[in-house]
Short mmCIF file of C-alpha atoms and ligand atoms in Angstrom, two decimals:
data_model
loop_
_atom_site.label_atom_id
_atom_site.label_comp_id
_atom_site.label_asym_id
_atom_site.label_seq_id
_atom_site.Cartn_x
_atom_site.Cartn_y
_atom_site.Cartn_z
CA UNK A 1 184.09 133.80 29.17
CA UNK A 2 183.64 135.74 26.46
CA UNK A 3 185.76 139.52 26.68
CA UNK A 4 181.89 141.20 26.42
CA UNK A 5 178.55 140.47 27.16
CA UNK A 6 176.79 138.37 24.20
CA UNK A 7 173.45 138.70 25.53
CA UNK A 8 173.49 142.32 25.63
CA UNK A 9 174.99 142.21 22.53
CA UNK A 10 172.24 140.19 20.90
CA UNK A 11 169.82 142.08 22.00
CA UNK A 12 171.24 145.30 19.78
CA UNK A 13 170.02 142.76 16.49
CA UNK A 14 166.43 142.73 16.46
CA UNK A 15 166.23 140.17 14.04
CA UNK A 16 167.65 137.76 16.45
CA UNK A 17 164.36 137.96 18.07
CA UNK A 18 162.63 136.32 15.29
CA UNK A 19 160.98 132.49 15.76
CA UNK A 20 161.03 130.07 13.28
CA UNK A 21 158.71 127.00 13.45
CA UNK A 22 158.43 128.19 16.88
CA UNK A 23 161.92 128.57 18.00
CA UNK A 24 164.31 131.25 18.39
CA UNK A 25 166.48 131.53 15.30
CA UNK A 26 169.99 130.77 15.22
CA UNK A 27 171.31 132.19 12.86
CA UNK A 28 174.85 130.86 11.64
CA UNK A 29 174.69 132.00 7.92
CA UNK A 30 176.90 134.60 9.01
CA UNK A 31 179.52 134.34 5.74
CA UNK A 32 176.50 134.86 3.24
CA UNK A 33 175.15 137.51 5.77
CA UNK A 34 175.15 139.57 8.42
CA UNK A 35 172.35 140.85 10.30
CA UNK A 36 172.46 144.69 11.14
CA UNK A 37 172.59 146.31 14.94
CA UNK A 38 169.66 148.73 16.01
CA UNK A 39 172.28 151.28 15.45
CA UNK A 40 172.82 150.98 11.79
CA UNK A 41 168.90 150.42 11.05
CA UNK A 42 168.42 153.80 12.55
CA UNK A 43 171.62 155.50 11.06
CA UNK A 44 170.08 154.67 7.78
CA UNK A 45 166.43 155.79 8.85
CA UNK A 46 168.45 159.25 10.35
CA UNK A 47 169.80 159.87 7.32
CA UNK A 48 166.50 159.68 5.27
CA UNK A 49 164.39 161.34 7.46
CA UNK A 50 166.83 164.49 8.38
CA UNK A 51 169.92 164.68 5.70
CA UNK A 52 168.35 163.12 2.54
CA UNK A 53 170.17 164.80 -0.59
CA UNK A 54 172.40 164.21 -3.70
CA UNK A 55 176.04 164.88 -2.42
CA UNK A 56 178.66 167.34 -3.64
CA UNK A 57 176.66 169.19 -6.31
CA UNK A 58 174.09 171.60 -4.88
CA UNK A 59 174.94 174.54 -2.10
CA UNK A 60 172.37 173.83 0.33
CA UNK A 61 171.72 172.54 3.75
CA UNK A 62 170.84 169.05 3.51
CA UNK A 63 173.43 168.44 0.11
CA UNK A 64 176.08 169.32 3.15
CA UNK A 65 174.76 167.34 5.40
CA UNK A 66 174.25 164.03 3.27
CA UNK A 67 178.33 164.91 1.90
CA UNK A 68 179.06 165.22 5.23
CA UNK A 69 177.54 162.17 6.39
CA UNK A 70 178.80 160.28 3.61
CA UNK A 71 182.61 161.47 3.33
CA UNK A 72 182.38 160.75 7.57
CA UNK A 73 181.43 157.12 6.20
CA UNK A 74 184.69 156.80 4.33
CA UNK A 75 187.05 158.18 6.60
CA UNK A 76 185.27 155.22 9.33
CA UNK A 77 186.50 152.71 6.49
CA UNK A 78 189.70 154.40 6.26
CA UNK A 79 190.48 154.00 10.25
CA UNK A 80 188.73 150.44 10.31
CA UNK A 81 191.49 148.92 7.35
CA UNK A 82 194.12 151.59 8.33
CA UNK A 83 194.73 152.72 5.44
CA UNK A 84 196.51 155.99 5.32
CA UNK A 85 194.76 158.55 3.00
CA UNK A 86 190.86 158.40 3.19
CA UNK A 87 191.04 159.32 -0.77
CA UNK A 88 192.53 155.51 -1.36
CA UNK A 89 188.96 154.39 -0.68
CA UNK A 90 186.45 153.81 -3.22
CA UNK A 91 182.75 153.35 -2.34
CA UNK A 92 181.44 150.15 -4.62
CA UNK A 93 178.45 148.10 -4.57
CA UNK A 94 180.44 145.10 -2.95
CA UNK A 95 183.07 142.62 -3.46
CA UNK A 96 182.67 141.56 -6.63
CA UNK A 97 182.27 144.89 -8.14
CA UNK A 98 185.35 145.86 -6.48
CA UNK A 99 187.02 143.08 -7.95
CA UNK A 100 185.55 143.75 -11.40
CA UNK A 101 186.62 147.35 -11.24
CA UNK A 102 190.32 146.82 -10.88
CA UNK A 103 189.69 144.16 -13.75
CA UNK A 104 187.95 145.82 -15.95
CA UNK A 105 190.33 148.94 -15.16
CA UNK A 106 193.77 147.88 -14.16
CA UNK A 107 193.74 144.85 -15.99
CA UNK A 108 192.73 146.14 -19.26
CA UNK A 109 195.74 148.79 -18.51
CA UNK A 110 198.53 146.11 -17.22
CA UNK A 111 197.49 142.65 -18.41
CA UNK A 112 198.33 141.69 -21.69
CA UNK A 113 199.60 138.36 -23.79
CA UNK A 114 201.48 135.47 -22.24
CA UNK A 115 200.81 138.05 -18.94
CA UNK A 116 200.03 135.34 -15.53
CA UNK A 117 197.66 135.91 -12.56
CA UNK A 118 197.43 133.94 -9.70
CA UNK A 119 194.50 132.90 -7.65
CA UNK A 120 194.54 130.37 -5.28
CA UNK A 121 192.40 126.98 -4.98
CA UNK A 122 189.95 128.84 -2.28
CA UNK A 123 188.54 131.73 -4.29
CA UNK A 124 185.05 132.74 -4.21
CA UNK A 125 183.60 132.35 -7.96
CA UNK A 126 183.60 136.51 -7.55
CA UNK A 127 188.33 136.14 -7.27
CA UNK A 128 187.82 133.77 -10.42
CA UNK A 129 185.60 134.81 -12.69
CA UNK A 130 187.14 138.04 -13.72
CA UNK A 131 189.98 137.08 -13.65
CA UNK A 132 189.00 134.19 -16.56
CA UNK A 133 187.23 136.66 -18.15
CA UNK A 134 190.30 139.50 -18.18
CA UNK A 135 192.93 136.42 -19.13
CA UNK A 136 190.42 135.34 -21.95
CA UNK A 137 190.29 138.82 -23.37
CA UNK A 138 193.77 139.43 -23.56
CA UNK A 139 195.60 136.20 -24.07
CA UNK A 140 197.19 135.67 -20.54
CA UNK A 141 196.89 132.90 -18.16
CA UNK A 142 195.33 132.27 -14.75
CA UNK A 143 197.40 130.14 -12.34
CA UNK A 144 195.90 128.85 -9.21
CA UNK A 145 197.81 128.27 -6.11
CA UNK A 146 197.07 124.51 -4.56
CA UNK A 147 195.97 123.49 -1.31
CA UNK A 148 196.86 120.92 0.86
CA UNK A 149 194.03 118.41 2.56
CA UNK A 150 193.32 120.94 5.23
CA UNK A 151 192.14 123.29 2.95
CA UNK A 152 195.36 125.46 3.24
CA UNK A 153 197.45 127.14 0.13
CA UNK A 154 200.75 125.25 -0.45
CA UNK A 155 203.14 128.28 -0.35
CA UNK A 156 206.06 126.18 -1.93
CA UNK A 157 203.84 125.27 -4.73
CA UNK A 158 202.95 129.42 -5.31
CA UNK A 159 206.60 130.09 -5.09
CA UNK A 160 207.16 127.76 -8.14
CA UNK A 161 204.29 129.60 -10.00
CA UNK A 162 206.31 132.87 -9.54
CA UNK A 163 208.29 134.59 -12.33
CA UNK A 164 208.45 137.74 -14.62
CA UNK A 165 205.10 137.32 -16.55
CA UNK A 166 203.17 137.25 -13.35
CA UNK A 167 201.90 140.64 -13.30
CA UNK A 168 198.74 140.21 -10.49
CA UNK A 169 197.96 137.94 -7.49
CA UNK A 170 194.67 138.28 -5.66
CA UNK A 171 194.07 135.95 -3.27
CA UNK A 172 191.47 135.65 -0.51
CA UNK A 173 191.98 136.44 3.15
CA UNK A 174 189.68 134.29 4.78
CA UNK A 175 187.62 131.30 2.32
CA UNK A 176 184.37 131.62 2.73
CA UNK A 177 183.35 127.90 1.82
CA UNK A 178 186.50 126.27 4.23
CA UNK A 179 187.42 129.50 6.58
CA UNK A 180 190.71 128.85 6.09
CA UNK A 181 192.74 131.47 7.35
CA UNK A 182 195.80 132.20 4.17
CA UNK A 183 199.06 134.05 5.03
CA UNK A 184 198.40 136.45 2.89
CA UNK A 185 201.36 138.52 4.30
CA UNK A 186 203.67 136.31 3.21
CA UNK A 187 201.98 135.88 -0.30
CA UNK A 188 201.72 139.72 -0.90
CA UNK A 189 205.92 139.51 0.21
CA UNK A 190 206.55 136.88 -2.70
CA UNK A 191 204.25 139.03 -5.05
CA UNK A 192 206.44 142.01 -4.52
CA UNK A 193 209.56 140.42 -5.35
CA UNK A 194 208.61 139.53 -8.88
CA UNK A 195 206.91 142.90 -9.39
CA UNK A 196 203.63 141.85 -9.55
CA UNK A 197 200.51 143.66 -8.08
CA UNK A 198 198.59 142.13 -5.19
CA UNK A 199 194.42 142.57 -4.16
CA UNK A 200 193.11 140.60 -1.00
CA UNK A 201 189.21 139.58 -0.77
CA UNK A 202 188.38 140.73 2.23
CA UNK A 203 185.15 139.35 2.01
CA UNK A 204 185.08 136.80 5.05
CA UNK A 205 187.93 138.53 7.16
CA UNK A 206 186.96 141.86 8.06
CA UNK A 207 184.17 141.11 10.49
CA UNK A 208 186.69 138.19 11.99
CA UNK A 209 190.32 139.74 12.17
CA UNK A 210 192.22 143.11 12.65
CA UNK A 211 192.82 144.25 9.36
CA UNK A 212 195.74 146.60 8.58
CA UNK A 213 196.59 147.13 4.78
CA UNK A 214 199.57 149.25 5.22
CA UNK A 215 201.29 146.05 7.38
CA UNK A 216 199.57 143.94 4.94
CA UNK A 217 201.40 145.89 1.74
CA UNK A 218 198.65 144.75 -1.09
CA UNK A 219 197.89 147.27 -3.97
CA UNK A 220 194.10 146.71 -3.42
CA UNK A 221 191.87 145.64 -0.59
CA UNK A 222 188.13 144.79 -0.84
CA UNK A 223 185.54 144.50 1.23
CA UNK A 224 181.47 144.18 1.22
CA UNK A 225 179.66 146.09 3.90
CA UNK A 226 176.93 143.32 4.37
CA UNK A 227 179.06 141.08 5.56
CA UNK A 228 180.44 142.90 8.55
CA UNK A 229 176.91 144.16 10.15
CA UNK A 230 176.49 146.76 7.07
CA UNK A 231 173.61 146.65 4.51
CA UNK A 232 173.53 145.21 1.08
CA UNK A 233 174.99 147.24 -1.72
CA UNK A 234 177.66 148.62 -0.36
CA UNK A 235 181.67 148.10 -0.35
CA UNK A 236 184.88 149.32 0.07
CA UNK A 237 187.92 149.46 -2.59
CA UNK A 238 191.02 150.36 -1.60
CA UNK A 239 193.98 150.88 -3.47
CA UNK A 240 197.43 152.27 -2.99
CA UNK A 241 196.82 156.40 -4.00
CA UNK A 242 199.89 155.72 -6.71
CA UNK A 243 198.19 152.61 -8.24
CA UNK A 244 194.73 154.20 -8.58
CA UNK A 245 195.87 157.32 -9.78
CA UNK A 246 197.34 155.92 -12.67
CA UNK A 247 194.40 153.54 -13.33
CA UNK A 248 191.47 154.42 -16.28
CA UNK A 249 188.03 154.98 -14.76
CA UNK A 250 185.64 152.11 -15.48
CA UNK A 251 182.62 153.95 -15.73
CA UNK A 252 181.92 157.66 -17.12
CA UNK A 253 179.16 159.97 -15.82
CA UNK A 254 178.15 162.84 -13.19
CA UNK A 255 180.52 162.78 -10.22
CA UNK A 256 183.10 161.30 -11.85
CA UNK A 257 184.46 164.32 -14.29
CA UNK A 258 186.05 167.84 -13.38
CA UNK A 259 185.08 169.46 -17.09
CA UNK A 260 183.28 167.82 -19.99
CA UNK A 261 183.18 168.72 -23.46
CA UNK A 262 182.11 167.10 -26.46
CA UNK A 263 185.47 166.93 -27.76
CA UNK A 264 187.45 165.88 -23.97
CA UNK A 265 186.58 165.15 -20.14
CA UNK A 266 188.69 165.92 -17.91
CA UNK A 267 188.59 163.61 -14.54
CA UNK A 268 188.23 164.15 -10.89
CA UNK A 269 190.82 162.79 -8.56
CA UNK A 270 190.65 160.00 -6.75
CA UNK A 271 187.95 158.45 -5.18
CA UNK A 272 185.58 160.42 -7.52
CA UNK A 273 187.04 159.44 -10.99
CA UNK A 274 185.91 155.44 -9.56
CA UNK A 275 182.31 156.45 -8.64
CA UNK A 276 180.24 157.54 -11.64
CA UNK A 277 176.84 158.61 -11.13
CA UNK A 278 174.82 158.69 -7.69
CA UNK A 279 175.98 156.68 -5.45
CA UNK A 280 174.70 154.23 -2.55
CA UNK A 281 174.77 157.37 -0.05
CA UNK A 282 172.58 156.13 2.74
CA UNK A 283 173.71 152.67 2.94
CA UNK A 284 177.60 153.92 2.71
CA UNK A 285 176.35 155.79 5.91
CA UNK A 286 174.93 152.65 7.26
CA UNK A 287 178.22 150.89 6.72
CA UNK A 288 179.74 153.84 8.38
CA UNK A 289 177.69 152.88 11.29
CA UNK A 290 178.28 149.32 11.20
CA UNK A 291 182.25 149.93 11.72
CA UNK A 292 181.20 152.46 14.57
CA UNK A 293 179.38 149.65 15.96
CA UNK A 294 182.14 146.96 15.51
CA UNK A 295 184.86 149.10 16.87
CA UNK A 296 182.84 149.85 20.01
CA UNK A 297 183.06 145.69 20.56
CA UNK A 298 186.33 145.85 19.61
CA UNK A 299 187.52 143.55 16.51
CA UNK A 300 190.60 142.07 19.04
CA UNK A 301 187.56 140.90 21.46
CA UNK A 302 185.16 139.95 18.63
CA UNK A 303 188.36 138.02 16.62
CA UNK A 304 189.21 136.03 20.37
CA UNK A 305 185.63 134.91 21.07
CA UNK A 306 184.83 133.57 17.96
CA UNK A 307 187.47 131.38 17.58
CA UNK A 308 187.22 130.05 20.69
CA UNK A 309 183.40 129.24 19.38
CA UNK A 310 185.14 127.94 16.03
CA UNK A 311 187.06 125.32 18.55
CA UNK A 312 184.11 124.56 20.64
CA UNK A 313 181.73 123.68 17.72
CA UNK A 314 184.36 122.06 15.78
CA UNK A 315 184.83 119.82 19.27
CA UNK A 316 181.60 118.85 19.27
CA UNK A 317 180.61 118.44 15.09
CA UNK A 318 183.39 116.31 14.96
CA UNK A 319 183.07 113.26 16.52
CA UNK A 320 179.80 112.75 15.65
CA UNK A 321 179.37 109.62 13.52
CA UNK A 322 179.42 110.15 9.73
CA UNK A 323 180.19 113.93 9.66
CA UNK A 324 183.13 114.69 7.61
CA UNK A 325 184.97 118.03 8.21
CA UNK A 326 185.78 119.80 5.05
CA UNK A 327 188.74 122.12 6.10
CA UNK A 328 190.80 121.35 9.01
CA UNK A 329 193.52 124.04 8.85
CA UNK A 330 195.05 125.32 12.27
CA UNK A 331 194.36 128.79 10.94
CA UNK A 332 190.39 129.10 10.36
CA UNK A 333 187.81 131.89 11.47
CA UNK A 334 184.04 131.64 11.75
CA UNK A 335 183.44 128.48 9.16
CA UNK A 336 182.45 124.71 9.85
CA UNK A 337 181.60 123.26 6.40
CA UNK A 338 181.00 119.68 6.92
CA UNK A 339 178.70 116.85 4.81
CA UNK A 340 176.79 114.19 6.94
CA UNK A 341 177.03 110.68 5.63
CA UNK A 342 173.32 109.25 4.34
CA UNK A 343 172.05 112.56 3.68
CA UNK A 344 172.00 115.10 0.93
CA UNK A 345 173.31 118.40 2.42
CA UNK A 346 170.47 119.67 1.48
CA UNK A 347 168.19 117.26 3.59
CA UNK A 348 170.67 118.54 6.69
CA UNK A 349 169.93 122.29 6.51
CA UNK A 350 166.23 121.06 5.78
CA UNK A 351 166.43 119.28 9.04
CA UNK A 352 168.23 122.23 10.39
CA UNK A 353 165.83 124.99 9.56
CA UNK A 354 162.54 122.94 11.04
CA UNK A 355 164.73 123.78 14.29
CA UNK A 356 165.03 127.38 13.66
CA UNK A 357 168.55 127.15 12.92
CA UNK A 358 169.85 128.87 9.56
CA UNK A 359 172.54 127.56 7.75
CA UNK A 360 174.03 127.50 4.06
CA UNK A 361 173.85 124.31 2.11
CA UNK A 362 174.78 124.60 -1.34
CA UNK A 363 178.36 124.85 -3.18
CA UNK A 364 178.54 128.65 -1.38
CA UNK A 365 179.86 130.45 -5.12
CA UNK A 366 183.20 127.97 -4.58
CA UNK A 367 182.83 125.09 -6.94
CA UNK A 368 186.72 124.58 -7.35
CA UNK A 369 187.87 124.50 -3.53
CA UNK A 370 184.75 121.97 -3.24
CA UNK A 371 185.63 120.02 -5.87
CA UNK A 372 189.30 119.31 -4.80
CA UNK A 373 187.81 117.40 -1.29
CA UNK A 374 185.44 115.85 -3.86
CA UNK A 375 181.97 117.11 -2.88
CA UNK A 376 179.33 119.58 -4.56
CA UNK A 377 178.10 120.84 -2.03
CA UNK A 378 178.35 121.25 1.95
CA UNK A 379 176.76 122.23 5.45
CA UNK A 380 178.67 125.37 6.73
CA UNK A 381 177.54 126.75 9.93
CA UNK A 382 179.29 129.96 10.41
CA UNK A 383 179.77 132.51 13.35
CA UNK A 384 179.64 135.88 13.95
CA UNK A 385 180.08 137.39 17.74
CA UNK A 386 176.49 137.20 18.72
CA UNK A 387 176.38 133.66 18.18
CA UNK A 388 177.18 131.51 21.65
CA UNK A 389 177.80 128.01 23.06
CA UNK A 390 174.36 127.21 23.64
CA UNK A 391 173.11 127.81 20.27
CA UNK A 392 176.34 125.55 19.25
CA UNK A 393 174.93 123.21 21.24
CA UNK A 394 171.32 123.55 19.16
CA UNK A 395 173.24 122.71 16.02
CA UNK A 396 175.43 119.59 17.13
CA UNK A 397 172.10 118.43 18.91
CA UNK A 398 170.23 118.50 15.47
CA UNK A 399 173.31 116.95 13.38
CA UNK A 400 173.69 113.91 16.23
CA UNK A 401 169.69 113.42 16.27
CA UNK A 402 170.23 113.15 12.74
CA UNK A 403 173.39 110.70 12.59
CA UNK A 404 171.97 108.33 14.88
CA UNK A 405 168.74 107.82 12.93
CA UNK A 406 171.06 107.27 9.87
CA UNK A 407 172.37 104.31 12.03
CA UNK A 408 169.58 103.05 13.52
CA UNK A 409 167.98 102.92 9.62
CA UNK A 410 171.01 101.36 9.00
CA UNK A 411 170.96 98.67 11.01
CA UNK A 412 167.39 97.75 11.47
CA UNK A 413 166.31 98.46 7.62
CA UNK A 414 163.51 100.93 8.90
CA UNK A 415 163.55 103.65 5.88
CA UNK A 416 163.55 107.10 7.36
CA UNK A 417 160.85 109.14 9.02
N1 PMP B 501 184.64 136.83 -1.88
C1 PMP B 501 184.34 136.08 -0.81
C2 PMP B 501 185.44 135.37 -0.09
C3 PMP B 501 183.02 136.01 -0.38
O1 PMP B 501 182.72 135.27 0.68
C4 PMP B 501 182.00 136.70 -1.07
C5 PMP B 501 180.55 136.62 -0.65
N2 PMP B 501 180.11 135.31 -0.39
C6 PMP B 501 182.37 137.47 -2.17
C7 PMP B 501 183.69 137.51 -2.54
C8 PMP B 501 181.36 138.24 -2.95
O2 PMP B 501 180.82 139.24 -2.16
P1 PMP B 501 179.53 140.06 -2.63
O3 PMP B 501 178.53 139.04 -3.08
O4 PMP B 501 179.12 140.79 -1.40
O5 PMP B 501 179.97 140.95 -3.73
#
């Protein structure tokens, strides 16, 4: 039994509601996606319709209300991550511009010739690409941290890639294309002892996990706000106060300055000096609402129900005849990426979608982690807390229909219908 109700839960996501080709949808694209609660759609409609301003710079009503709002949206990511000083978070447009900010910032600053970073084998192209792009510019080297055939990093083998010249490892909490679960504890530990900086991509973990970055210990945590019930282009960066302080701005502009003059600008303090120009103020707000709405749940109950859906859909998925599991590690959340044998994966979520069931098929921005289990592309179902068994049961019902034609063809010749 799950530790809340699901149904009343589902019915605060109006989008759930929707039919497609005449059924309900199921919707288990949850790690490209998440759809939003009644709650947030309104917070966002609440904040256009009543507190609707630019923030910080004009003394009037609404200008307070909308900082208000917005500085009340930051101190909810501040308590939902735990981090201790609501100034250590930085509102960005996601992920991967969080990523690119401490590139294009503390990279430029730290990184230099013969300097290492290490990735592991699971990064999203958005923990790689950087990264190349950084080690390109300034002579140093990306290392990548192997996995083992369950999808899960080798920490013997990242010990060995340890030493002085490694100056940064960012590594991703939960991989978005395998869900392994990586004990990122234990790799921020190792980090530390040879001095080098640490950033976890909290991409696919926040909506599945507690997540506490002062037990964690990183230098930088980063997170998109669509993925955990929020709306699209908005994030969360955060950084240890001592790390950002000392770290360039990326971008100049309003916001961001305490005095310009043509000859010398002086900068704000942190979070400001990080976010030139106007910002995403009604969607931070949103995401502010989002973590209101996730806490109510409670992330303990959300993190327990879901993986016992992860165990009861991987039950069922597997046996069926000529699916092949891509990821088997004993620590996973929300992800079942799997091919089918005699069709493209592409022909699966095809097959899938006629049924009113969404899922990602594709090589989800994760070429390399594919590529080491030999495949392009995959299937991956993946869950989020209003999902339940029965729509579970849609999926494996589809994928068996599916496998059993592939062996009827098989056998009698018949090409497919
Ligand atoms: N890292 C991981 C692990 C992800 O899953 C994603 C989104 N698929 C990203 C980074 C990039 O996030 P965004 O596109 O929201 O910037």
């Amino acid at each position: 039994q799950p530790p809340f109700d699901v149904h009343a839960v589902r019915r605060d996501f109006p989008i759930l509601q929707e039919r497609i080709n005449g059924r309900q949808l199921v919707w288990l694209d949850n790690a490209a996606t998440t759809h939003k609660p009644q709650t947030v759609i309104d917070r966002i409609s609440h904040f256009y319709a009543h507190e609707n301003s630019n923030i910080h710079r004009a003394a009037h009503a609404l200008a307070a209300r909308a900082t208000d709002a917005y500085e009340g949206a930051r101190e909810r990511v501040r308590r939902f991550i735990n981090a201790p000083d609501v100034n250590e978070v930085i509102f960005v447009r996601g992920t991967t511009e969080a990523i690119n900010l401490v590139a294009k910032s503390w990279g430029a600053q730290h990184i230099g010739e013969g300097d290492e970073i290490i990735v592991s084998h699971l990064e999203h192209h958005a923990n790689i690409v950087p990264w190349q792009q950084l080690a390109a510019a300034k002579g140093a080297k990306l290392r990548v941290i192997p996995v083992d055939d369950s999808g899960q990093v080798l920490l013997d083998e990242y010990r060995k890639l340890l030493n002085s010249r490694t100056k940064l490892v960012s590594i991703t909490q939960v991989s978005n294309a395998l869900g392994t679960i990586t004990p990122v504890k234990q790799i921020i530990a190792l980090a530390r002892g040879v001095g080098a900086k640490t950033l976890v991509d909290g991409a696919q973990s926040v909506s599945h996990m507690r997540i506490d970055v002062q037990d964690l210990d990183a230098d930088f945590f980063v997170f998109s706000g669509h993925k955990v019930f929020g709306p699209t282009g908005i994030g969360a960066l955060w950084g240890k106060r001592a790390v950002l302080e000392q770290m360039p701005p990326w971008q100049g502009g309003g916001n961001m300055i305490a005095d310009v003059t043509f000859e010398k600008t002086v900068y704000q303090a942190i979070p400001n000096k990080f976010e030139a120009g106007t910002g995403n103020i009604a969607d931070a707000v949103g995401l502010g609402a989002a973590i209101d709405y996730v806490t109510r749940i409670g992330i303990d109950n959300i993190a327990r129900y879901e993986h016992q859906l992860l165990e009861y859909g991987t039950h069922h998925l597997k046996p069926i005849p000529g699916v092949r599991l891509i990821g088997t590690a004993s620590d996973k959340a929300s992800v079942m990426s799997f091919v089918l044998d005699g069709y493209t994966t592409e022909e699966v979520g095809k097959a899938l979608n006629e049924e009113g069931i969404a899922v990602r098929t594709g090589h989800h921005c994760a070429q390399p982690i594919l590529r080491r289990f030999g495949v392009e592309t995959t299937v991956r179902p993946s869950l989020a807390f209003y999902n339940t068994y029965g729509e579970i049961d849609r999926l494996v019902a589809v994928i068996s229909r599916l496998a059993c034609q592939r062996r009827t063809t098989a056998t009698t010749g018949s090409t497919l219908p």
